[in-house]
Amino acid sequence: MTTGGTGRQSGWKEQTAPDRAWKGRSGRGRKALAAEQDRAAGGRERRYVPLGDERYALASVELKVLPRTRRIRAYLRWSDGGRSPARYLGQVDADTRRANLIAGWGLAARKGLLETPPTPPDSWASSDAVRAVMRANRGRDTRPELRLRSLLHRAGLRYRVSTRPLPGLRRTADLVFTKAHIAVFVDGCFWHGCPEHYRPSTRNSEFWQRKIETNRARDAETDLRLGEAGWNVVRVWEHEDPEEAARRVWTAVRGPEAQPPPMCEPHRRQRP
């Protein structure tokens, strides 16, 4: 029997692979399943796939025995904008599920599918535990996004979330108004070089300066490409007042002559 999912499997020719080699125990919750994946990958920070536009998704290795094959296949799965992409990694053939998960993560790493999200320099994430929390933050559904979406939805606007305005252009907008051809980007102050709040790093400054300049250039190219295709781009900084930002988006979608409704966030009822 081969090891580590090399693609050729010499065992189980006369019968299906044993359950212990690919099935997990039933009844386990999400925390237990996540912990299993973390251990197999060698840490939570090694489970991310890059989505582009500084976004990352937490992935998992799935083991399957397809009908009439008797062989265990490993797939890498993650979530992106309501979709669940999958990438076939290869065959694995160890005797235990744990070993096959480890082999699957090894295949994903060798194929170059994984990337550890960077931690901003000079941040408060000084410990491994805090960095792990930061890296687990979603690339979408951030607090500024959710507040903006809530206001626009309450005002009667409908939109698509985290999708590409142009299918052939690998740029994902946070909000897309298809009929009006409006693409809204909610930009983080650090990653996109906010003129008010961005502060150059004092550590590894040349690297981070190039990184931020590259992001700025990519943003400008995105605006240009979308503009050439007939789209209008609205960029909102994460520090902006959400009500003012919502009014800007409303005006872009409905036109300058349309009178926007009152934009105000609902007050949360405090617990007694």
PDB file of C-alpha atoms in Angstrom:
ATOM      1  CA  MET A   1       0.000   0.000   0.000  1.00  0.00           C
ATOM      2  CA  THR A   2       1.379   3.438  -0.869  1.00  0.00           C
ATOM      3  CA  THR A   3       1.543   6.382   1.516  1.00  0.00           C
ATOM      4  CA  GLY A   4       0.484   9.992   1.486  1.00  0.00           C
ATOM      5  CA  GLY A   5      -1.882  10.004  -1.467  1.00  0.00           C
ATOM      6  CA  THR A   6       0.638   9.458  -4.258  1.00  0.00           C
ATOM      7  CA  GLY A   7      -2.175   8.608  -6.647  1.00  0.00           C
ATOM      8  CA  ARG A   8      -1.696   4.849  -6.967  1.00  0.00           C
ATOM      9  CA  GLN A   9      -3.530   2.637  -4.566  1.00  0.00           C
ATOM     10  CA  SER A  10      -2.679  -1.014  -4.140  1.00  0.00           C
ATOM     11  CA  GLY A  11      -5.084  -1.914  -1.328  1.00  0.00           C
ATOM     12  CA  TRP A  12      -8.800  -2.602  -1.141  1.00  0.00           C
ATOM     13  CA  LYS A  13      -8.979  -4.007  -4.674  1.00  0.00           C
ATOM     14  CA  GLU A  14     -11.523  -6.605  -3.707  1.00  0.00           C
ATOM     15  CA  GLN A  15     -13.587  -4.489  -1.346  1.00  0.00           C
ATOM     16  CA  THR A  16     -14.448  -0.902  -0.509  1.00  0.00           C
ATOM     17  CA  ALA A  17     -12.036   1.053   1.680  1.00  0.00           C
ATOM     18  CA  PRO A  18     -12.811   0.503   5.379  1.00  0.00           C
ATOM     19  CA  ASP A  19     -14.892   3.178   7.053  1.00  0.00           C
ATOM     20  CA  ARG A  20     -12.148   3.961   9.572  1.00  0.00           C
ATOM     21  CA  ALA A  21      -9.956   5.168   6.694  1.00  0.00           C
ATOM     22  CA  TRP A  22     -12.270   7.971   5.598  1.00  0.00           C
ATOM     23  CA  LYS A  23     -15.394   8.327   7.742  1.00  0.00           C
ATOM     24  CA  GLY A  24     -15.519  10.348  10.917  1.00  0.00           C
ATOM     25  CA  ARG A  25     -17.466   9.556  14.038  1.00  0.00           C
ATOM     26  CA  SER A  26     -21.113  10.546  13.769  1.00  0.00           C
ATOM     27  CA  GLY A  27     -22.629  13.119  16.070  1.00  0.00           C
ATOM     28  CA  ARG A  28     -19.632  15.432  16.293  1.00  0.00           C
ATOM     29  CA  GLY A  29     -20.270  19.166  16.332  1.00  0.00           C
ATOM     30  CA  ARG A  30     -18.634  21.937  14.345  1.00  0.00           C
ATOM     31  CA  LYS A  31     -15.974  22.604  16.954  1.00  0.00           C
ATOM     32  CA  ALA A  32     -14.831  19.002  16.956  1.00  0.00           C
ATOM     33  CA  LEU A  33     -14.754  18.863  13.158  1.00  0.00           C
ATOM     34  CA  ALA A  34     -12.832  22.163  12.980  1.00  0.00           C
ATOM     35  CA  ALA A  35     -10.339  20.935  15.555  1.00  0.00           C
ATOM     36  CA  GLU A  36      -9.810  17.753  13.534  1.00  0.00           C
ATOM     37  CA  GLN A  37      -9.057  19.790  10.414  1.00  0.00           C
ATOM     38  CA  ASP A  38      -6.738  22.126  12.352  1.00  0.00           C
ATOM     39  CA  ARG A  39      -4.703  19.202  13.661  1.00  0.00           C
ATOM     40  CA  ALA A  40      -4.457  17.575  10.243  1.00  0.00           C
ATOM     41  CA  ALA A  41      -3.371  20.803   8.552  1.00  0.00           C
ATOM     42  CA  GLY A  42      -0.818  21.594  11.243  1.00  0.00           C
ATOM     43  CA  GLY A  43      -2.677  24.633  12.579  1.00  0.00           C
ATOM     44  CA  ARG A  44      -5.643  26.857  11.763  1.00  0.00           C
ATOM     45  CA  GLU A  45      -3.394  29.367   9.978  1.00  0.00           C
ATOM     46  CA  ARG A  46      -2.485  26.712   7.379  1.00  0.00           C
ATOM     47  CA  ARG A  47      -6.065  26.125   6.245  1.00  0.00           C
ATOM     48  CA  TYR A  48      -6.654  29.244   4.152  1.00  0.00           C
ATOM     49  CA  VAL A  49      -7.096  29.609   0.404  1.00  0.00           C
ATOM     50  CA  PRO A  50      -6.654  33.025  -1.269  1.00  0.00           C
ATOM     51  CA  LEU A  51      -9.725  34.396  -3.047  1.00  0.00           C
ATOM     52  CA  GLY A  52      -8.166  37.577  -4.414  1.00  0.00           C
ATOM     53  CA  ASP A  53      -8.743  41.188  -3.373  1.00  0.00           C
ATOM     54  CA  GLU A  54      -7.055  40.465  -0.023  1.00  0.00           C
ATOM     55  CA  ARG A  55      -9.750  37.929   0.841  1.00  0.00           C
ATOM     56  CA  TYR A  56      -9.190  34.472   2.290  1.00  0.00           C
ATOM     57  CA  ALA A  57     -11.472  31.538   3.010  1.00  0.00           C
ATOM     58  CA  LEU A  58     -11.061  28.816   5.604  1.00  0.00           C
ATOM     59  CA  ALA A  59     -10.909  25.470   3.806  1.00  0.00           C
ATOM     60  CA  SER A  60     -11.415  21.840   4.798  1.00  0.00           C
ATOM     61  CA  VAL A  61     -10.299  18.529   3.348  1.00  0.00           C
ATOM     62  CA  GLU A  62     -13.150  16.162   2.508  1.00  0.00           C
ATOM     63  CA  LEU A  63     -12.678  12.431   1.997  1.00  0.00           C
ATOM     64  CA  LYS A  64     -14.951  10.493  -0.331  1.00  0.00           C
ATOM     65  CA  VAL A  65     -15.253   6.963  -1.628  1.00  0.00           C
ATOM     66  CA  LEU A  66     -16.962   7.289  -4.985  1.00  0.00           C
ATOM     67  CA  PRO A  67     -19.331   4.553  -6.220  1.00  0.00           C
ATOM     68  CA  ARG A  68     -17.646   1.606  -7.913  1.00  0.00           C
ATOM     69  CA  THR A  69     -14.127   2.932  -7.270  1.00  0.00           C
ATOM     70  CA  ARG A  70     -13.229   1.499  -3.827  1.00  0.00           C
ATOM     71  CA  ARG A  71     -10.693   4.313  -3.612  1.00  0.00           C
ATOM     72  CA  ILE A  72     -10.510   7.272  -1.267  1.00  0.00           C
ATOM     73  CA  ARG A  73     -10.345  10.668  -2.903  1.00  0.00           C
ATOM     74  CA  ALA A  74      -9.447  13.919  -1.150  1.00  0.00           C
ATOM     75  CA  TYR A  75     -11.049  17.254  -2.019  1.00  0.00           C
ATOM     76  CA  LEU A  76     -10.373  20.764  -0.775  1.00  0.00           C
ATOM     77  CA  ARG A  77     -13.579  22.725  -0.074  1.00  0.00           C
ATOM     78  CA  TRP A  78     -14.279  26.283   1.030  1.00  0.00           C
ATOM     79  CA  SER A  79     -17.035  28.897   0.900  1.00  0.00           C
ATOM     80  CA  ASP A  80     -17.020  31.956  -1.360  1.00  0.00           C
ATOM     81  CA  GLY A  81     -19.992  34.277  -1.713  1.00  0.00           C
ATOM     82  CA  GLY A  82     -22.603  31.618  -1.075  1.00  0.00           C
ATOM     83  CA  ARG A  83     -20.867  29.115  -3.347  1.00  0.00           C
ATOM     84  CA  SER A  84     -18.933  26.053  -2.206  1.00  0.00           C
ATOM     85  CA  PRO A  85     -16.054  25.469  -4.630  1.00  0.00           C
ATOM     86  CA  ALA A  86     -14.139  22.201  -4.485  1.00  0.00           C
ATOM     87  CA  ARG A  87     -10.741  21.195  -5.833  1.00  0.00           C
ATOM     88  CA  TYR A  88      -9.777  17.580  -6.376  1.00  0.00           C
ATOM     89  CA  LEU A  89      -6.474  16.880  -4.629  1.00  0.00           C
ATOM     90  CA  GLY A  90      -5.796  13.220  -5.377  1.00  0.00           C
ATOM     91  CA  GLN A  91      -6.126   9.719  -3.975  1.00  0.00           C
ATOM     92  CA  VAL A  92      -5.089   8.854  -0.440  1.00  0.00           C
ATOM     93  CA  ASP A  93      -4.656   5.377   0.926  1.00  0.00           C
ATOM     94  CA  ALA A  94      -3.706   5.335   4.597  1.00  0.00           C
ATOM     95  CA  ASP A  95      -5.474   3.061   7.084  1.00  0.00           C
ATOM     96  CA  THR A  96      -6.941   5.870   9.212  1.00  0.00           C
ATOM     97  CA  ARG A  97      -8.990   8.976   8.558  1.00  0.00           C
ATOM     98  CA  ARG A  98      -6.479  11.132  10.438  1.00  0.00           C
ATOM     99  CA  ALA A  99      -3.592  10.019   8.241  1.00  0.00           C
ATOM    100  CA  ASN A 100      -5.609  10.550   5.083  1.00  0.00           C
ATOM    101  CA  LEU A 101      -6.610  14.050   6.160  1.00  0.00           C
ATOM    102  CA  ILE A 102      -2.957  14.856   6.792  1.00  0.00           C
ATOM    103  CA  ALA A 103      -2.120  13.488   3.355  1.00  0.00           C
ATOM    104  CA  GLY A 104      -4.870  15.598   1.794  1.00  0.00           C
ATOM    105  CA  TRP A 105      -3.546  18.785   3.359  1.00  0.00           C
ATOM    106  CA  GLY A 106      -0.082  17.859   2.151  1.00  0.00           C
ATOM    107  CA  LEU A 107      -1.411  17.523  -1.397  1.00  0.00           C
ATOM    108  CA  ALA A 108      -3.118  20.907  -1.140  1.00  0.00           C
ATOM    109  CA  ALA A 109       0.108  22.543   0.021  1.00  0.00           C
ATOM    110  CA  ARG A 110       2.168  20.942  -2.745  1.00  0.00           C
ATOM    111  CA  LYS A 111      -0.328  22.118  -5.350  1.00  0.00           C
ATOM    112  CA  GLY A 112       0.090  25.690  -4.096  1.00  0.00           C
ATOM    113  CA  LEU A 113      -3.574  26.068  -3.115  1.00  0.00           C
ATOM    114  CA  LEU A 114      -2.951  27.374   0.398  1.00  0.00           C
ATOM    115  CA  GLU A 115      -1.707  30.717   1.640  1.00  0.00           C
ATOM    116  CA  THR A 116      -1.376  32.103   5.148  1.00  0.00           C
ATOM    117  CA  PRO A 117      -3.141  35.487   5.443  1.00  0.00           C
ATOM    118  CA  PRO A 118      -0.695  38.233   6.400  1.00  0.00           C
ATOM    119  CA  THR A 119      -0.994  40.016   9.717  1.00  0.00           C
ATOM    120  CA  PRO A 120      -0.693  43.815   9.452  1.00  0.00           C
ATOM    121  CA  PRO A 121       2.527  45.084  11.026  1.00  0.00           C
ATOM    122  CA  ASP A 122       2.430  47.067  14.265  1.00  0.00           C
ATOM    123  CA  SER A 123      -0.974  45.605  15.006  1.00  0.00           C
ATOM    124  CA  TRP A 124      -2.231  44.547  18.408  1.00  0.00           C
ATOM    125  CA  ALA A 125      -2.074  40.918  17.246  1.00  0.00           C
ATOM    126  CA  SER A 126       1.139  40.139  19.066  1.00  0.00           C
ATOM    127  CA  SER A 127       0.413  36.567  20.089  1.00  0.00           C
ATOM    128  CA  ASP A 128      -0.186  33.434  18.057  1.00  0.00           C
ATOM    129  CA  ALA A 129      -3.668  33.086  19.539  1.00  0.00           C
ATOM    130  CA  VAL A 130      -4.701  36.624  18.603  1.00  0.00           C
ATOM    131  CA  ARG A 131      -3.221  36.270  15.125  1.00  0.00           C
ATOM    132  CA  ALA A 132      -5.265  33.108  14.651  1.00  0.00           C
ATOM    133  CA  VAL A 133      -8.420  35.046  15.522  1.00  0.00           C
ATOM    134  CA  MET A 134      -7.528  37.814  13.052  1.00  0.00           C
ATOM    135  CA  ARG A 135      -6.843  35.310  10.316  1.00  0.00           C
ATOM    136  CA  ALA A 136     -10.205  33.710  10.928  1.00  0.00           C
ATOM    137  CA  ASN A 137     -11.970  37.003  10.195  1.00  0.00           C
ATOM    138  CA  ARG A 138     -14.189  36.802   7.163  1.00  0.00           C
ATOM    139  CA  GLY A 139     -13.236  38.429   3.890  1.00  0.00           C
ATOM    140  CA  ARG A 140     -16.874  39.449   3.566  1.00  0.00           C
ATOM    141  CA  ASP A 141     -19.668  40.385   5.969  1.00  0.00           C
ATOM    142  CA  THR A 142     -17.435  42.776   7.896  1.00  0.00           C
ATOM    143  CA  ARG A 143     -19.129  45.161  10.313  1.00  0.00           C
ATOM    144  CA  PRO A 144     -18.927  48.205   7.958  1.00  0.00           C
ATOM    145  CA  GLU A 145     -20.370  46.068   5.148  1.00  0.00           C
ATOM    146  CA  LEU A 146     -23.242  44.780   7.239  1.00  0.00           C
ATOM    147  CA  ARG A 147     -24.177  48.253   8.469  1.00  0.00           C
ATOM    148  CA  LEU A 148     -24.155  49.656   4.942  1.00  0.00           C
ATOM    149  CA  ARG A 149     -26.161  46.744   3.576  1.00  0.00           C
ATOM    150  CA  SER A 150     -28.707  47.067   6.371  1.00  0.00           C
ATOM    151  CA  LEU A 151     -29.292  50.757   5.657  1.00  0.00           C
ATOM    152  CA  LEU A 152     -29.612  50.249   1.915  1.00  0.00           C
ATOM    153  CA  HIS A 153     -31.968  47.318   2.343  1.00  0.00           C
ATOM    154  CA  ARG A 154     -34.164  49.298   4.729  1.00  0.00           C
ATOM    155  CA  ALA A 155     -34.220  52.069   2.115  1.00  0.00           C
ATOM    156  CA  GLY A 156     -35.622  49.648  -0.451  1.00  0.00           C
ATOM    157  CA  LEU A 157     -32.537  48.918  -2.538  1.00  0.00           C
ATOM    158  CA  ARG A 158     -31.716  45.355  -3.562  1.00  0.00           C
ATOM    159  CA  TYR A 159     -28.298  44.161  -4.542  1.00  0.00           C
ATOM    160  CA  ARG A 160     -25.991  41.197  -4.943  1.00  0.00           C
ATOM    161  CA  VAL A 161     -23.334  40.553  -2.306  1.00  0.00           C
ATOM    162  CA  SER A 162     -19.665  39.727  -2.841  1.00  0.00           C
ATOM    163  CA  THR A 163     -19.776  39.020  -6.551  1.00  0.00           C
ATOM    164  CA  ARG A 164     -17.927  39.968  -9.708  1.00  0.00           C
ATOM    165  CA  PRO A 165     -19.476  42.835 -11.693  1.00  0.00           C
ATOM    166  CA  LEU A 166     -17.764  41.463 -14.808  1.00  0.00           C
ATOM    167  CA  PRO A 167     -17.540  37.666 -14.983  1.00  0.00           C
ATOM    168  CA  GLY A 168     -14.284  37.842 -16.927  1.00  0.00           C
ATOM    169  CA  LEU A 169     -12.593  40.231 -14.497  1.00  0.00           C
ATOM    170  CA  ARG A 170     -11.285  38.704 -11.276  1.00  0.00           C
ATOM    171  CA  ARG A 171     -12.404  41.559  -9.056  1.00  0.00           C
ATOM    172  CA  THR A 172     -15.110  41.046  -6.450  1.00  0.00           C
ATOM    173  CA  ALA A 173     -17.259  43.971  -5.328  1.00  0.00           C
ATOM    174  CA  ASP A 174     -18.916  44.002  -1.915  1.00  0.00           C
ATOM    175  CA  LEU A 175     -22.257  45.184  -3.317  1.00  0.00           C
ATOM    176  CA  VAL A 176     -23.367  44.990  -6.937  1.00  0.00           C
ATOM    177  CA  PHE A 177     -26.419  46.702  -8.411  1.00  0.00           C
ATOM    178  CA  THR A 178     -26.676  44.840 -11.694  1.00  0.00           C
ATOM    179  CA  LYS A 179     -29.334  46.912 -13.501  1.00  0.00           C
ATOM    180  CA  ALA A 180     -27.829  50.245 -12.469  1.00  0.00           C
ATOM    181  CA  HIS A 181     -24.261  49.032 -13.180  1.00  0.00           C
ATOM    182  CA  ILE A 182     -23.032  50.227  -9.784  1.00  0.00           C
ATOM    183  CA  ALA A 183     -20.236  48.403  -7.964  1.00  0.00           C
ATOM    184  CA  VAL A 184     -19.603  49.265  -4.304  1.00  0.00           C
ATOM    185  CA  PHE A 185     -16.329  48.479  -2.535  1.00  0.00           C
ATOM    186  CA  VAL A 186     -15.945  48.827   1.240  1.00  0.00           C
ATOM    187  CA  ASP A 187     -12.200  49.322   1.676  1.00  0.00           C
ATOM    188  CA  GLY A 188     -10.222  48.665   4.836  1.00  0.00           C
ATOM    189  CA  CYS A 189      -8.107  51.602   5.970  1.00  0.00           C
ATOM    190  CA  PHE A 190      -4.893  49.630   6.345  1.00  0.00           C
ATOM    191  CA  TRP A 191      -4.981  47.357   3.312  1.00  0.00           C
ATOM    192  CA  HIS A 192      -6.075  50.050   0.863  1.00  0.00           C
ATOM    193  CA  GLY A 193      -3.969  52.905   2.208  1.00  0.00           C
ATOM    194  CA  CYS A 194      -6.571  55.267   3.665  1.00  0.00           C
ATOM    195  CA  PRO A 195      -5.186  58.838   3.437  1.00  0.00           C
ATOM    196  CA  GLU A 196      -6.588  59.646   6.885  1.00  0.00           C
ATOM    197  CA  HIS A 197      -5.749  56.554   8.925  1.00  0.00           C
ATOM    198  CA  TYR A 198      -3.013  54.627   7.143  1.00  0.00           C
ATOM    199  CA  ARG A 199       0.306  54.823   8.947  1.00  0.00           C
ATOM    200  CA  PRO A 200       3.420  53.332   7.295  1.00  0.00           C
ATOM    201  CA  SER A 201       4.924  50.434   9.158  1.00  0.00           C
ATOM    202  CA  THR A 202       8.179  50.911  11.019  1.00  0.00           C
ATOM    203  CA  ARG A 203       9.014  47.216  10.620  1.00  0.00           C
ATOM    204  CA  ASN A 204       9.820  45.776   7.205  1.00  0.00           C
ATOM    205  CA  SER A 205       8.691  49.116   5.832  1.00  0.00           C
ATOM    206  CA  GLU A 206       9.809  48.534   2.234  1.00  0.00           C
ATOM    207  CA  PHE A 207       7.801  45.339   1.940  1.00  0.00           C
ATOM    208  CA  TRP A 208       4.610  46.877   3.345  1.00  0.00           C
ATOM    209  CA  GLN A 209       5.002  50.053   1.307  1.00  0.00           C
ATOM    210  CA  ARG A 210       5.169  47.967  -1.874  1.00  0.00           C
ATOM    211  CA  LYS A 211       2.198  45.915  -0.683  1.00  0.00           C
ATOM    212  CA  ILE A 212      -0.028  48.938  -0.056  1.00  0.00           C
ATOM    213  CA  GLU A 213       1.078  50.628  -3.283  1.00  0.00           C
ATOM    214  CA  THR A 214       0.216  47.456  -5.180  1.00  0.00           C
ATOM    215  CA  ASN A 215      -3.240  47.420  -3.598  1.00  0.00           C
ATOM    216  CA  ARG A 216      -3.795  51.068  -4.481  1.00  0.00           C
ATOM    217  CA  ALA A 217      -2.737  50.435  -8.067  1.00  0.00           C
ATOM    218  CA  ARG A 218      -5.054  47.437  -8.254  1.00  0.00           C
ATOM    219  CA  ASP A 219      -7.950  49.546  -6.950  1.00  0.00           C
ATOM    220  CA  ALA A 220      -7.263  52.205  -9.592  1.00  0.00           C
ATOM    221  CA  GLU A 221      -7.069  49.569 -12.322  1.00  0.00           C
ATOM    222  CA  THR A 222     -10.341  48.036 -11.110  1.00  0.00           C
ATOM    223  CA  ASP A 223     -12.068  51.426 -11.290  1.00  0.00           C
ATOM    224  CA  LEU A 224     -10.691  51.979 -14.784  1.00  0.00           C
ATOM    225  CA  ARG A 225     -11.640  48.543 -16.112  1.00  0.00           C
ATOM    226  CA  LEU A 226     -15.158  48.761 -14.717  1.00  0.00           C
ATOM    227  CA  GLY A 227     -15.548  52.307 -16.021  1.00  0.00           C
ATOM    228  CA  GLU A 228     -14.541  51.212 -19.505  1.00  0.00           C
ATOM    229  CA  ALA A 229     -17.234  48.523 -19.315  1.00  0.00           C
ATOM    230  CA  GLY A 230     -19.910  51.067 -18.403  1.00  0.00           C
ATOM    231  CA  TRP A 231     -19.921  50.574 -14.627  1.00  0.00           C
ATOM    232  CA  ASN A 232     -19.793  53.257 -11.938  1.00  0.00           C
ATOM    233  CA  VAL A 233     -17.700  52.525  -8.863  1.00  0.00           C
ATOM    234  CA  VAL A 234     -18.478  53.740  -5.359  1.00  0.00           C
ATOM    235  CA  ARG A 235     -15.713  53.275  -2.794  1.00  0.00           C
ATOM    236  CA  VAL A 236     -16.494  53.510   0.901  1.00  0.00           C
ATOM    237  CA  TRP A 237     -13.797  53.648   3.576  1.00  0.00           C
ATOM    238  CA  GLU A 238     -14.446  51.491   6.617  1.00  0.00           C
ATOM    239  CA  HIS A 239     -14.183  54.585   8.847  1.00  0.00           C
ATOM    240  CA  GLU A 240     -16.925  56.504   7.009  1.00  0.00           C
ATOM    241  CA  ASP A 241     -20.239  57.274   8.622  1.00  0.00           C
ATOM    242  CA  PRO A 242     -22.517  54.465   7.349  1.00  0.00           C
ATOM    243  CA  GLU A 243     -25.512  56.772   6.895  1.00  0.00           C
ATOM    244  CA  GLU A 244     -23.535  59.199   4.725  1.00  0.00           C
ATOM    245  CA  ALA A 245     -22.096  56.293   2.752  1.00  0.00           C
ATOM    246  CA  ALA A 246     -25.585  54.857   2.243  1.00  0.00           C
ATOM    247  CA  ARG A 247     -26.790  58.194   0.864  1.00  0.00           C
ATOM    248  CA  ARG A 248     -23.888  58.257  -1.599  1.00  0.00           C
ATOM    249  CA  VAL A 249     -24.741  54.771  -2.814  1.00  0.00           C
ATOM    250  CA  TRP A 250     -28.449  55.637  -3.055  1.00  0.00           C
ATOM    251  CA  THR A 251     -27.669  58.677  -5.208  1.00  0.00           C
ATOM    252  CA  ALA A 252     -25.412  56.632  -7.470  1.00  0.00           C
ATOM    253  CA  VAL A 253     -28.097  53.964  -7.956  1.00  0.00           C
ATOM    254  CA  ARG A 254     -31.216  56.141  -8.246  1.00  0.00           C
ATOM    255  CA  GLY A 255     -29.658  59.266  -9.748  1.00  0.00           C
ATOM    256  CA  PRO A 256     -28.888  62.747  -8.366  1.00  0.00           C
ATOM    257  CA  GLU A 257     -32.471  63.916  -8.838  1.00  0.00           C
ATOM    258  CA  ALA A 258     -33.933  61.200  -6.619  1.00  0.00           C
ATOM    259  CA  GLN A 259     -34.529  62.191  -3.025  1.00  0.00           C
ATOM    260  CA  PRO A 260     -33.046  59.563  -0.680  1.00  0.00           C
ATOM    261  CA  PRO A 261     -35.158  58.446   2.264  1.00  0.00           C
ATOM    262  CA  PRO A 262     -33.905  59.094   5.795  1.00  0.00           C
ATOM    263  CA  MET A 263     -30.868  56.930   6.427  1.00  0.00           C
ATOM    264  CA  CYS A 264     -30.672  55.886  10.043  1.00  0.00           C
ATOM    265  CA  GLU A 265     -29.616  52.718  11.776  1.00  0.00           C
ATOM    266  CA  PRO A 266     -32.229  51.016  13.937  1.00  0.00           C
ATOM    267  CA  HIS A 267     -31.724  51.460  17.656  1.00  0.00           C
ATOM    268  CA  ARG A 268     -31.117  48.210  19.441  1.00  0.00           C
ATOM    269  CA  ARG A 269     -33.313  47.611  22.449  1.00  0.00           C
ATOM    270  CA  GLN A 270     -31.126  47.323  25.492  1.00  0.00           C
ATOM    271  CA  ARG A 271     -31.627  44.433  27.815  1.00  0.00           C
ATOM    272  CA  PRO A 272     -33.139  45.288  31.196  1.00  0.00           C
TER     273      PRO A 272
END
